[in-house]
Amino acid sequence: MEPDSTDPSHEWWARPSDGCLVPLVLQCGQEPDVLPETSRWSRLGKLPSRVSPVLRVSYWAGSSLFVPGTREYNVSFYTLVVTALKLLVAWPVLCMLVCWAGNLGTTVQQLVDARNKKDSRYENVCVLSREESSQRGPFQSRHPVEQDAILSGPLQEARPPASEQQYTDNIRLSGSLPPSGSRVDSSPTSLRPRYLCFVRDFEQGIYETVKVSDYLAQHGDDVDLEFVFVSYTRLQFRVATEEELNKHDYPDEATRNANKDIARQDREILAKWGMDAAKRVGKRAFWLDFECVRNDDGIARSTSSSQDVYRICDIVRAAHSMIIAIGPSANDKVASILASTEPPEYKRENVTPWLRQWGSRLWTLPELLLCPAEYRIRLYVLGDQAEPKELAKRNFAERAWDDAEAVKELVDHFEGSAILTDLRLIEAALACFSRRQTDQFNKGDIAYATMGLFPNRHRPPVNKEDSGFQAFAKLSIANDSGAFLSRLISLSQPDGAPWHRVEDTWGARLSEIFPSVSITGVVGADTVMLDKVHGATIHWDNLEPEPYFDRSFGMRYVVFVGFTYFACFSVPMAFSFFTGIASIVLSEFMRLSIWQVYMWLLPLAVVFALLFPIVLISTRGRVKQPAKSRLIGIEGIVDSASIEKHLWGFNHGNLSTTNPEHYSDEDERREPPTSLQSSAPPAGSGTFAFTLVDTYLMTVTHFHCRLPPVAILECGSEGGLQRTLLCSYDARTNTFHRQAVLRVNRRGVEQLHRIDRIRLSLAPHPQPKEQTYDTIHDASSSSSSNNNILPVQAQNDVAKTSIPITTSHTWGVEFLFFALCLAGLSTLGPSNSARPSAIFIFHTWSLVGQLPGFILLQYLPLNQVAICTFAANILVSVVRGGVLFHHIAVLLSRVHAVLRSCLALTLVKYMITWYPIKELPLRFLFWNVAFEGLVSSLGSLPEITFHKTSLTIDIGGIIFFTNISLLYYAIQVGFSNLIGGPRDVTWLLPHQKLYYSQRAASESFYAKAAGAVWWKHQQSLSNALRSVLVFCIALTMSLTSQGVIHEDPVSGAGAVFFSILAGFLIYKLPSTLFAIMVSVATTSGVLSVLAVSGLSFLEAIPFQSLGRINEAALPLLWAFMVRQSTSWPGALGSVSLSWIGWVVGQIIMDYTDSISTFAAQLPLLIGQIILWALLWVACGRESRIRLPEHSQGIFAASDRDFEDRESERGEDSQ
């Protein structure tokens, strides 16, 4: 399913060649119909094999000598004999194939350059700046750019506080309360808390909460401010004030009152324990969060926007000692009040569960780690009448935490018995804190809890809007310049795991990873800025075969290829060139001399044509060294053998399959997978299967991820292997998103390009529903003109925005159309000035050529048929001009007629494959009528005299040498790469291929598969009748074509004018096709009747300009029948039947003169009109004006669609 052009979820990527943003288009290992549907990217379809014919024939001949999957040869007498026989059979074909330079996979000059090529590295990764991203593509950056980045160096200010949170967790932030400031004060953090609870009377339990700065001002700096820190969890103690409880939403007043009672009791008991603990150690102060964490207004609340929330770790450090208060959960106590039962009683066996509940909270762990170690921690248990129990810090781990071993490592570090490195400290703290439970009042809780373990000078300022990753990244940069973070990005975490889960698929620890990148800043909630990254681009659009001779071959192979190229290509081309000159100057001696030289040089070409596959086969056992390293992506699972056949033509075992999944000893004992289905993504996982081919490492890797990665980034190494990040690209934020991590063999950095200032996100690639396009804008006019970007109106629920997309129109398509029209001249037959025998031979044998042409086009791809028809037509026409014997000339004339008939049908299929239905009448008319008329008019130009020098324009010679030049160019680049359908050629970019293929007339066919047989389709009576009518109409049109004046310049000019006029009229008004077609055919018939009547006024110029109007009727009939067809066989069958009818009519006219009478022409004209009426009825009015629905692909919009949308935009703006 192709993405909708108005769907903004389609992904784009930056093309490395020029940095232009282009739609993401993927080649597939299977047919797109069997792959899961997606709107995020487009699909080219199953990848075709582009291995050249000469290599295919060579492998067919030498297949008996090869052992599939290995570089070994199976040499025996039998295999040598079989190979020799195959070479003998294939030798004539090889003589023709070797002369095509495009079949070598590379030119001779490219082969020489490949050996000395300095830059054989992978394709670079294009990193766009904000300005480039907005200018070169359809999206404006939505991310905070570098000015908002948190770079290593001076720390930036924090942002305003977050919104108010509920009070059911530890200390909360409240955005509705008076803020205490947007950042930590620039002066050194105070070594004391801002507020403390001072006991006024221990006996009566009276205390007051005072501001420490005021207390110091009253009593002096030498006053004792040591205090006891009270640690508890709000799961067990309700501490909210009545005002806060009144604002909270409860199901009924009884529940609210019960919570008020519990809150009052819990606040009193915690304060009582705080006073008791202070009295036991001889101090007068204690610290309770709900009393001592206050906003600037000084009012005690359970919620706070004060920065003291993030300084609790400093407060614990400054404490004299700490107590821990535990008890039953607050909810159990509320439930007992509502049920009018006794509250949960103290039991000794409940102490450990209550203590573990306390230890399960996030902020209680740093409180224990940082409290002073010289005093034991007292444990106060609700309901326990005994004295508080004293425990050493080192003994709390096994009682309070399930992950006692991990916590013990941190406890030992802070007690000084086993000091951890900074890297290990961050890793251990992150692992422990990520397991703690908390109702986060800030997304950065885990990072801020970790931050508290470090000295104040190593802590970044608190920004309450930071995500957890963002806050942690700042901490890593502030402490170790991002060394820990650079290891974290190389972890292969389980799918869906949060960023703080430091688990690796391969079981590696962070300390075992050696980073190779530098993290220079934090530029988003989950995005960092990387420098010194070595990366490469993954190409998803073209599995081009490797050259035959790579960098591992010596100079002797280059010399051999050069001689082969000279003998097999230069000699035939020189023969063609000089033969053409001899034909033009009518020099019999020159033609004889050329033939004698060619007959001496021909054996040389034959020998080299036979040696070339032998040398090629003998080199297949070498280890490959590609001329340029490539990363090739394919959607779906493709085995290495199939990929190797696409790259080198045969499976020699050059590629090895790697497994990116988890490795363990158990995996070795399992049964190996028996099919590629084992590599399919899990059902319902939302991931897709992909295949990555590395031509430098010679590996094939199957992996799963949510989006196709467009680049690899080498970020570190571990265990002797490199950690490679597969990254997708979000063009809307100019950010790369990590999709998967691979462990690969070391590829030297010399094969990769270094990249700086690249944005990498560890978060999943944004889903379409998360993407907003409020800021998408039209690209600048200069960018649009340079990159073929046209704006398309896209609407969503939020706003109406204009998204420019690459429509990818290229003039190369029109140039190729012109070249094919030039090669397809005179397909309807030679002019009347030709010899009658030549005309009869052409018509007869062109009739014979329709059947093989139809069969070839049904069973072979268009590019392969084009190789035969295009090249053979030109070569046969060249040889015809140079032959010395009449019987050979007659034979070549017949062959040429058959080839031109096949070429005509091939050109029809070519135009159906490339152009929309509404363009077909104009294209057919230009090819068969306008171009012929133009050539006829130019050929009739008089001599030009300049300074007594006469110059005659030989249009035939110009066309001859133009065809020779086109053939030379096609031989250079390879026919299969130049001519074919939009998806077959290599000179189009992937999105251009989709653009032309989706708008083509062939997209309306129901049966598009090659090899479909016409007669297998169920034919209704109306279809059969329509086929008979098409044949009869073409026959009568041919028989009523007596008014043709082929060589008259006036008729030629009239043909150009009227055909283009009719074509444009039909293009603008498609429903007029039938009417114009009937009018043209009827006018031709009337002129024919008048011509045989011998009326003299037909010699007038107006009537002479209509002399070739009969030639326009047949192309219009082709366009009409293609519009009516629903399948390839139906379209080509209708065209072929009409062609046969036309040729049969011409043969009848050549055979007898009785048709050229008034008595015959008038009934034929009347019969033709009746047949047109029957066709009108058979097709029906609705189907007659039917146009295919526009494809819903992102590339299917036509130029007219863009104009309509632009006019709608103008109306809306008014």
XYZ file of C-alpha atoms in Angstrom, residues 586-594:
9
model
C 27.537 6.213 -53.032
C 31.126 4.932 -53.250
C 31.194 1.282 -54.244
C 34.985 1.126 -53.898
C 34.832 2.449 -50.346
C 32.222 -0.122 -49.353
C 34.304 -2.936 -50.818
C 37.413 -1.756 -48.980
C 35.570 -1.516 -45.673
